[in-house]
Short mmCIF file of C-alpha atoms in Angstrom, two decimals:
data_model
loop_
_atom_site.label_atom_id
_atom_site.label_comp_id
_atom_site.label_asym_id
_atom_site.label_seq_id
_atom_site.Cartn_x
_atom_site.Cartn_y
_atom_site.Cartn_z
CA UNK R 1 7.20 12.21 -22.41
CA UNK R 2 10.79 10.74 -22.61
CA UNK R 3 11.27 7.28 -24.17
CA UNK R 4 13.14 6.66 -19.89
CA UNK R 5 10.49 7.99 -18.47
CA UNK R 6 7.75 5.82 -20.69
CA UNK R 7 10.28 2.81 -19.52
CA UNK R 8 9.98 4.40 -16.58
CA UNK R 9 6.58 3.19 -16.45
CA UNK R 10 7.28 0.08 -18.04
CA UNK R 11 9.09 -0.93 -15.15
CA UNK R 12 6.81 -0.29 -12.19
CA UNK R 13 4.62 -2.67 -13.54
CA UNK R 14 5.82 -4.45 -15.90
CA UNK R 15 9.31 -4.48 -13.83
CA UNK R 16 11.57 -3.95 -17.02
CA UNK R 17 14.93 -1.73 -15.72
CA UNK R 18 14.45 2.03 -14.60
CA UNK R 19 16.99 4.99 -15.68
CA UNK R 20 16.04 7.78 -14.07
CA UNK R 21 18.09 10.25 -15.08
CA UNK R 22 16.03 11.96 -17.49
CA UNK R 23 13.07 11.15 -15.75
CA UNK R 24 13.95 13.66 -13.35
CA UNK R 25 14.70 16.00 -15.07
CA UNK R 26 11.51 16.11 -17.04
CA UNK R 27 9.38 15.46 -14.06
CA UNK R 28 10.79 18.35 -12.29
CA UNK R 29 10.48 20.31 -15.01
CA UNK R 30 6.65 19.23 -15.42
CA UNK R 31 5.98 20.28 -11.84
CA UNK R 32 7.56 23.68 -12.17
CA UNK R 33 5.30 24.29 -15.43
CA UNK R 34 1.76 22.77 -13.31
CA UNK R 35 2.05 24.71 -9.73
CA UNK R 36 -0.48 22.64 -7.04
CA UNK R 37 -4.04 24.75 -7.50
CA UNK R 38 -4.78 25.26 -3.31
CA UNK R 39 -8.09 25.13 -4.11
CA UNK R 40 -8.34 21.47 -4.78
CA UNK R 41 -7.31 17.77 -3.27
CA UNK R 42 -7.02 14.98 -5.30
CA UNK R 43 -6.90 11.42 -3.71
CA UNK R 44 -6.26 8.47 -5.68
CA UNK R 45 -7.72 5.50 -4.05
CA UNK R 46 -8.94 1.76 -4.85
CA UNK R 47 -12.53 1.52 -5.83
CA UNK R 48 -14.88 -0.65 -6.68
CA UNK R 49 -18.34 -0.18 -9.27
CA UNK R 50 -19.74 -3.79 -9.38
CA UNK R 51 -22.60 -2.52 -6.83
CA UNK R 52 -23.65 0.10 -8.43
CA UNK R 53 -22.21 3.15 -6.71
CA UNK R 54 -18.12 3.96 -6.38
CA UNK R 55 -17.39 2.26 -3.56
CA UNK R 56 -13.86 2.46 -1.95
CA UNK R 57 -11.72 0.31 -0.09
CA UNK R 58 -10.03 0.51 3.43
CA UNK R 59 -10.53 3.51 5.15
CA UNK R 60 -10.90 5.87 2.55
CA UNK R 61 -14.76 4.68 2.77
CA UNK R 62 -15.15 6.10 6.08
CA UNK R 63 -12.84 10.19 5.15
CA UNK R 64 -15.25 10.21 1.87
CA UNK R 65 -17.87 10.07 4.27
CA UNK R 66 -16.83 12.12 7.00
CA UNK R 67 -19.15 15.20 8.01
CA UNK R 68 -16.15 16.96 9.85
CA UNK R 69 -13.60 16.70 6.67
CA UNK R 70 -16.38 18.05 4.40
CA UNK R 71 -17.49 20.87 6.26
CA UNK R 72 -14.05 21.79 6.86
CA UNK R 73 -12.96 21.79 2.87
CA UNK R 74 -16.24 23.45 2.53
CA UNK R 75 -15.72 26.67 4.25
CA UNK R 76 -12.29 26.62 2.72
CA UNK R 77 -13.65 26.07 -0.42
CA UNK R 78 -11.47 23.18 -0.99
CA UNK R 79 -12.82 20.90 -3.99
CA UNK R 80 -12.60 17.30 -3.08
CA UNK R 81 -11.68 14.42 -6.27
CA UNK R 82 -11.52 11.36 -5.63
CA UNK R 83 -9.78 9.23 -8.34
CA UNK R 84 -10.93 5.79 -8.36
CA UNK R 85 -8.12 2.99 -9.43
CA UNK R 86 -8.56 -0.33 -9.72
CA UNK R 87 -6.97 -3.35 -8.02
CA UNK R 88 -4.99 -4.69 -11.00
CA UNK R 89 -3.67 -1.45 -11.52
CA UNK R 90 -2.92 0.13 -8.45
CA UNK R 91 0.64 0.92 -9.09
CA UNK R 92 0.54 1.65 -12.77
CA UNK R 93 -2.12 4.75 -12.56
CA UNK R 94 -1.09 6.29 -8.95
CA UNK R 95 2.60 6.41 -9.75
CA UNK R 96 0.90 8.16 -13.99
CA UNK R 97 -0.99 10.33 -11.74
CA UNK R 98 1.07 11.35 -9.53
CA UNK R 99 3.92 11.53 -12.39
CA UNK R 100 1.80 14.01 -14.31
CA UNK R 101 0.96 16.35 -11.55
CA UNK R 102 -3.09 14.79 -11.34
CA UNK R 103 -3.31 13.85 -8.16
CA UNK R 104 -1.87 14.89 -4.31
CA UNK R 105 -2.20 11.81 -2.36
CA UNK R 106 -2.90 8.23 -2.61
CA UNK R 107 -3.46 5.09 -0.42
CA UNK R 108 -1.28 2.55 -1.81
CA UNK R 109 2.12 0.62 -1.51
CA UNK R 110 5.50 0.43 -0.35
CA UNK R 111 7.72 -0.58 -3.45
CA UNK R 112 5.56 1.61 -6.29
CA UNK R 113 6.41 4.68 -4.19
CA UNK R 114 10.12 4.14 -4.36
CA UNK R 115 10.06 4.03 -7.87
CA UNK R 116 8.18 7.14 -8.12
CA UNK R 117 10.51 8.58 -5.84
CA UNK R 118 13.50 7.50 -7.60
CA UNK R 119 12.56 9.50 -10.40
CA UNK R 120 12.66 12.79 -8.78
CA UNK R 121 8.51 13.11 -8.09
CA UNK R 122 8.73 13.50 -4.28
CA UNK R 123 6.25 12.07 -1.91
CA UNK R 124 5.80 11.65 1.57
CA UNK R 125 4.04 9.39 3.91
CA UNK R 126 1.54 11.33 5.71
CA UNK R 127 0.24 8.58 7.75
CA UNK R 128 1.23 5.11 8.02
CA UNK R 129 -1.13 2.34 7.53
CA UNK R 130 -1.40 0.55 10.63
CA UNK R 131 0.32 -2.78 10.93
CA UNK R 132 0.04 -3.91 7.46
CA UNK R 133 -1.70 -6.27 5.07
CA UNK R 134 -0.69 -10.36 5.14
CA UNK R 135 1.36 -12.00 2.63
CA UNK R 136 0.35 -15.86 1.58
CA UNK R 137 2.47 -18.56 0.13
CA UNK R 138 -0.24 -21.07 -1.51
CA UNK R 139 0.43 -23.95 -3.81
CA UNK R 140 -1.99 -26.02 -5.49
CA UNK R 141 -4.18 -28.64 -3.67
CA UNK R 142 -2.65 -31.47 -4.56
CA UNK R 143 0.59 -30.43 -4.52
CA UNK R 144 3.03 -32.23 -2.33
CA UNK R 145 4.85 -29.01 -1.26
CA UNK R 146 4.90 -27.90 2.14
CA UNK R 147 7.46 -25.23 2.38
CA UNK R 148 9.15 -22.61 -0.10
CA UNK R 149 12.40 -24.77 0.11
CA UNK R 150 10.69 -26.93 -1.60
CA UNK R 151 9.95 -25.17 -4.95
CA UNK R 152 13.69 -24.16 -5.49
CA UNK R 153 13.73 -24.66 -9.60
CA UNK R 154 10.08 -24.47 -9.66
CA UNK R 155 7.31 -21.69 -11.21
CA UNK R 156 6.19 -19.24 -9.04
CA UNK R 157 3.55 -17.01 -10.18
CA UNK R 158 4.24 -13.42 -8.29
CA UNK R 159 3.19 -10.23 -9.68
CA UNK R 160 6.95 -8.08 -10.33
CA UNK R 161 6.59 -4.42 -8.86
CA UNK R 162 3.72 -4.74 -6.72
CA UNK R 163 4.35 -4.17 -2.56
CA UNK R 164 4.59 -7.90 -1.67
CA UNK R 165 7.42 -8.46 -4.37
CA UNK R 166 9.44 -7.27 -1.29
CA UNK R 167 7.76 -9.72 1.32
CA UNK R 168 8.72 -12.70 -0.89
CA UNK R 169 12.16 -11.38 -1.33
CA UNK R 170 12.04 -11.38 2.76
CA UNK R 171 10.99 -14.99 2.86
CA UNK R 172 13.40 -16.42 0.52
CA UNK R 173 16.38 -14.30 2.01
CA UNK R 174 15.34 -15.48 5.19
CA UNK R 175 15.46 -19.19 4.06
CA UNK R 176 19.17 -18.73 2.71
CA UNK R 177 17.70 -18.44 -0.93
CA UNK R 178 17.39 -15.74 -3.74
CA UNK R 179 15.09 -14.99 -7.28
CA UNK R 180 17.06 -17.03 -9.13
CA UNK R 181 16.90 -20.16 -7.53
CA UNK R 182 13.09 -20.31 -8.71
CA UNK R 183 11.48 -19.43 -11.86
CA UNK R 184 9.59 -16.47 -11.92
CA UNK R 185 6.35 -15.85 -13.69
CA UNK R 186 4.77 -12.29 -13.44
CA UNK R 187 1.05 -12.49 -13.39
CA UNK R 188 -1.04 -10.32 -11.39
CA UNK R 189 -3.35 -11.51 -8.52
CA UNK R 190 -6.33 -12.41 -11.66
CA UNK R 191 -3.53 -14.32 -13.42
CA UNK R 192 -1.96 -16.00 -10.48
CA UNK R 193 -5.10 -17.37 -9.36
CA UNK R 194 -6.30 -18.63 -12.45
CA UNK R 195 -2.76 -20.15 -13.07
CA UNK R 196 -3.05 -22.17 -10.00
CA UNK R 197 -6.54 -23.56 -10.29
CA UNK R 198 -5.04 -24.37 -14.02
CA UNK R 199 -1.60 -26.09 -12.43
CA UNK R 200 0.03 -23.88 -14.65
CA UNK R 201 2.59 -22.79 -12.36
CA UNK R 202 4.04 -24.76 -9.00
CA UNK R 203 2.78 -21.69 -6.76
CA UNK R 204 1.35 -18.55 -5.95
CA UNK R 205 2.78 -15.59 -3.54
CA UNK R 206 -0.24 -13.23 -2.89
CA UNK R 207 -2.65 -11.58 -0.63
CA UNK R 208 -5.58 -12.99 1.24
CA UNK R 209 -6.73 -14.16 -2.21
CA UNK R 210 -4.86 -17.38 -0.86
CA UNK R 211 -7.76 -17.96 1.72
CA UNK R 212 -10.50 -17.83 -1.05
CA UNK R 213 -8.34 -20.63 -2.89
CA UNK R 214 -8.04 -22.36 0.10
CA UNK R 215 -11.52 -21.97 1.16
CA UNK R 216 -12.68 -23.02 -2.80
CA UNK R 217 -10.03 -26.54 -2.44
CA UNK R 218 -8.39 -25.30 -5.21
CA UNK R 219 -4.76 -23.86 -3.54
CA UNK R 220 -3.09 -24.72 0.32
CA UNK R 221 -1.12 -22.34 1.65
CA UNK R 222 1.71 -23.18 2.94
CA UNK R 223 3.41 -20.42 4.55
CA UNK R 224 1.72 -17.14 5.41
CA UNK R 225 2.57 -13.82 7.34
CA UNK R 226 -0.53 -13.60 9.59
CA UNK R 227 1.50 -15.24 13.31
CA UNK R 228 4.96 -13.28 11.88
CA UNK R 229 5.73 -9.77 13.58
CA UNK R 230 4.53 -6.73 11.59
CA UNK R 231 7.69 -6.15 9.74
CA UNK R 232 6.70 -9.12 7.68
CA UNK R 233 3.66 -7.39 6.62
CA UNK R 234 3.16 -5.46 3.70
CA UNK R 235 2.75 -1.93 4.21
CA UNK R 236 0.56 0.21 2.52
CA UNK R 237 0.46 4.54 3.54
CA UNK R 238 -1.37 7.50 2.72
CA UNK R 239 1.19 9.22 0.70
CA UNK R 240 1.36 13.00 -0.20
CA UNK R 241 3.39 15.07 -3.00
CA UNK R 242 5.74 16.94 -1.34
CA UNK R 243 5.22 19.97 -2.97
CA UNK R 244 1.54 20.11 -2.01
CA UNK R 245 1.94 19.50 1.86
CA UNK R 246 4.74 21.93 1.71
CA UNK R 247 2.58 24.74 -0.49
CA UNK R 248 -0.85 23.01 1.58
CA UNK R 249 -0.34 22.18 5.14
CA UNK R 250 -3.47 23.17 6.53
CA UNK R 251 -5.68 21.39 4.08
CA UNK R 252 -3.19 18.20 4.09
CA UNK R 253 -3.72 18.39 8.58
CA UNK R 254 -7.45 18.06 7.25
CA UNK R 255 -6.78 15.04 5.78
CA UNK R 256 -4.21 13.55 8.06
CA UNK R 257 -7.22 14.76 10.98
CA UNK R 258 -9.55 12.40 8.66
CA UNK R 259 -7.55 9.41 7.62
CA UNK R 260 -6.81 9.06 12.05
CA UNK R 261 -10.58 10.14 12.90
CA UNK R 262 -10.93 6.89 10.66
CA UNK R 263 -8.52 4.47 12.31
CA UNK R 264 -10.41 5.65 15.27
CA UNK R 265 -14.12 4.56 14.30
CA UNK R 266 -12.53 1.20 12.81
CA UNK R 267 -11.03 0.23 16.20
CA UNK R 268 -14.11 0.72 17.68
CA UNK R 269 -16.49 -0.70 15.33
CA UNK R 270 -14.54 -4.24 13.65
CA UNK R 271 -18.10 -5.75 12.91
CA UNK R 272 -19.72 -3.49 11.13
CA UNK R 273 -16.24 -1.85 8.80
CA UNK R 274 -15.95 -5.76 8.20
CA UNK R 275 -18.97 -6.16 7.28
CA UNK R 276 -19.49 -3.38 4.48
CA UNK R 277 -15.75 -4.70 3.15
CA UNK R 278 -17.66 -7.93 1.58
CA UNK R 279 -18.89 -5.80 -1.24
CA UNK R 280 -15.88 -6.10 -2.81
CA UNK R 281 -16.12 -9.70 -3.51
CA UNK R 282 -14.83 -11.41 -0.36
CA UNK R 283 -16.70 -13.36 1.70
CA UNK R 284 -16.71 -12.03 5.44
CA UNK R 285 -14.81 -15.25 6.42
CA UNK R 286 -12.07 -14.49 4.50
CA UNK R 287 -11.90 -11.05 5.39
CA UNK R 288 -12.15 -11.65 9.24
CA UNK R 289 -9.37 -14.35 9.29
CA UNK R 290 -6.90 -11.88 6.84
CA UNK R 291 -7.68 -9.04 9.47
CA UNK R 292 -6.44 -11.43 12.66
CA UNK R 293 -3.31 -10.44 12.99
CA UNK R 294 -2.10 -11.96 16.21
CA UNK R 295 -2.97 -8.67 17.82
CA UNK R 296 -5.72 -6.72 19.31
CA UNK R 297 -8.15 -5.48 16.86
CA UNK R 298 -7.86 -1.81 17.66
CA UNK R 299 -4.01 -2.50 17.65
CA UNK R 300 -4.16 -3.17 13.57
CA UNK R 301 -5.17 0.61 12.74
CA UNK R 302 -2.49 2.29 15.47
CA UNK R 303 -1.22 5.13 12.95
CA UNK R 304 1.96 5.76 15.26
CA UNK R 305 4.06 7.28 13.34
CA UNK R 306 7.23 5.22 14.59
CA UNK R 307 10.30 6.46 12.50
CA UNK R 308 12.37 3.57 13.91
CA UNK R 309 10.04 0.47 11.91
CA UNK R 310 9.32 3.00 8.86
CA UNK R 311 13.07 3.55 8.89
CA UNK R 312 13.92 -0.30 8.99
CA UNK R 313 10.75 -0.94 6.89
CA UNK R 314 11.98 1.11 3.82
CA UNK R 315 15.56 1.12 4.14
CA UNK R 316 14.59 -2.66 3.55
CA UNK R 317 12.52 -1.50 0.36
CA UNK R 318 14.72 0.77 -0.81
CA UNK R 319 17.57 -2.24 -0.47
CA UNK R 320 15.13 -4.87 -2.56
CA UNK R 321 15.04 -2.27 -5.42
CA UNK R 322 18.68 -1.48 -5.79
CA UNK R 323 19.58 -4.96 -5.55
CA UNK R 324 17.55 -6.57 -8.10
CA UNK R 325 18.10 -2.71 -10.56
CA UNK R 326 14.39 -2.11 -10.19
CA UNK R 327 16.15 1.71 -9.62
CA UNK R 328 19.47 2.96 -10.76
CA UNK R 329 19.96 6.23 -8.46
CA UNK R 330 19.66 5.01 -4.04
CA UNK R 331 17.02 7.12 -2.16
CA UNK R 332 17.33 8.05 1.70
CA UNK R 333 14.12 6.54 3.34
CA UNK R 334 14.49 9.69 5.62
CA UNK R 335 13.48 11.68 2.78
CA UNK R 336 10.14 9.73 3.22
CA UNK R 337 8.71 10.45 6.15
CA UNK R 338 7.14 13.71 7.70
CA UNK R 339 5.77 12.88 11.31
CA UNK R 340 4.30 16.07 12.30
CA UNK R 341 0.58 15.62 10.29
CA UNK R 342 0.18 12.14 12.05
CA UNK R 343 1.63 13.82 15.13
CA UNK R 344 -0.58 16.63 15.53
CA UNK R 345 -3.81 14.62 14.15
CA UNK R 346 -3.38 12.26 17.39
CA UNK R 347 -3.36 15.76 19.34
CA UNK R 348 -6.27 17.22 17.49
CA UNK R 349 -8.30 14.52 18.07
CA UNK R 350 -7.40 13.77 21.39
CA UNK R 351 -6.16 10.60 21.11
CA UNK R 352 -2.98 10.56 22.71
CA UNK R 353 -3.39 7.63 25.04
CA UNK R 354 -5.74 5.96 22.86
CA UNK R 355 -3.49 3.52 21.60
CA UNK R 356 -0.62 4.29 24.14
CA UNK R 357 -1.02 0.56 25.48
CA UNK R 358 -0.31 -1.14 22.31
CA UNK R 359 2.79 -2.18 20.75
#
């Protein structure tokens, strides 16, 4: 591998600069040397093993489980992988995996994929995620802080390369401020947590960790995305390699037919899919009060595949990472999307009005 394309690496999560250049080039040449074997489909998706048994997050819980998706890789004689990745490493080992031709699609985030993409491994989003994940500002509990204007000049912990890097940039742009009006400390979620119950840093930008350190009296948040529209949210997709929908259609409409046929049972069952989420470590609390977001319930896992907000959405990402030389060479967010799987898995399943009243 190429000393860029090892920085390459570096970068996404690590966020040290990206030339991409080579990266290309040898990435390209990588895929032309490993075609796509149409008798598999590798997913990479976030697991957990504490319990005992692989256990995944989100809705790929529900497609690993599906009796319709297996039959129908079955008689094609389609061998299903799942490759489990953690949650401090979610970036780092889809973006390897997908960089060295081990995997076809993934669950994960907005601002990883654009530096995959930048380097010349194309992917896709075959279906959107719904309306998106909240983003928390929380400081420690005694702090006297009540806003982000607040902590100009002060230590935020905030984990560089990772989806809601973009979010924060959102907030402070919105607030007529920018990165270096703060000090920056790159810690992931483990780090930033245990930095605030330390007072090691002045605060935290994260996920609905925030509630637990709320909930514990250790952190307050102090601003949050949860009332905000859903183009505060961070997004997370079911992404595809490009050259395996285009060489695999039929066995990625499987999976697009899946991943909606999930959304579906979701919308229609928020107890019990909230429920079997607290065996990853968060108590059902938290996990119903991250989950109300100032919408109907069946309204958070709406796949419409709206090209307008995934246009505005990732021209926004896109923006973030050119700005602040996270990539060298600009990508077309157009080059992104590819409707027609979500399209015709809404058709499939017959669930064309289904969400046709929402938002």
């Amino acid at each position: 591998m190429s000393s860029k394309l090892l920085a390459f690496s570096a970068l996404v999560f690590s966020s040290i600069l990206l030339s991409s250049g080579c990266a290309k080039h040898e990435t390209e040449t990588a895929q032309s040397e490993q075609p796509k074997d149409p008798n598999q489909l590798r997913i990479a998706v976030v697991a957990n093993g504490t319990t005992g048994s692989l256990d995944f997050i989100g809705a790929p819980e529900i497609i690993a489980k599906d009796p319709i998706f297996l039959e129908e890789l079955k008689k094609r004689h389609v061998k299903l992988t799942w490759e489990p990745v953690t949650t401090a490493a979610v970036a780092t080992l889809v973006n390897e995996n997908f960089l060295n031709n081990r995997i076809d699609f993934a669950f994960y985030g907005n601002l990883p994929s654009i530096f995959l993409n930048a380097t010349g491994t194309k992917t896709q989003i075959i279906v959107p995620g719904g309306i998106g994940s909240n983003v928390y500002m929380v400081v420690p509990s005694q702090s006297k802080a009540t806003s982000i204007e607040e902590l100009k000049g002060k230590k935020i912990a905030l984990h560089r390369g990772r989806p809601w890097e973009v979010n924060f940039a959102q907030l402070i742009q919105d607030k007529g401020l920018k990165l270096s009006d703060f000090q920056i400390i790159n810690l992931n979620p483990q780090a930033g947590t245990a930095a605030i119950a330390a007072n090691s840093v002045d605060a935290f930008f994260t996920l609905s960790d925030a509630l637990i350190l709320e909930d514990k009296k250790i952190g307050k948040i102090i601003w949050s995305s949860r009332n905000l529209p859903r183009d505060w949210k961070m997004r997370a997709e079911l992404w595809g390699s490009k050259q395996y929908l285009n060489a695999n259609p039929e066995v990625t409409q499987l999976l697009a037919d899946a991943t909606v046929r999930a959304y579906h049972w979701i919308s229609e069952h928020q107890d019990e899919y909230q429920q079997s989420q607290t065996k990853f470590g968060q108590p059902l609390t938290v996990i119903q009060r991250e989950q109300d977001n100032n919408s109907a319930w069946k309204n958070n896992w709406n796949p419409s595949y709206d090209i307008q907000i995934l246009t505005a959405h990732y021209d926004r990402v896109i923006k973030h990472a050119i700005d602040h030389q996270l990539i060298q060479d600009p990508i077309q967010s157009s080059e992104l999307l590819d409707p027609k799987f979500t399209q015709q898995a809404v058709k499939n399943l017959k669930l064309e009005d289904y969400w046709a009243d929402q938002p």
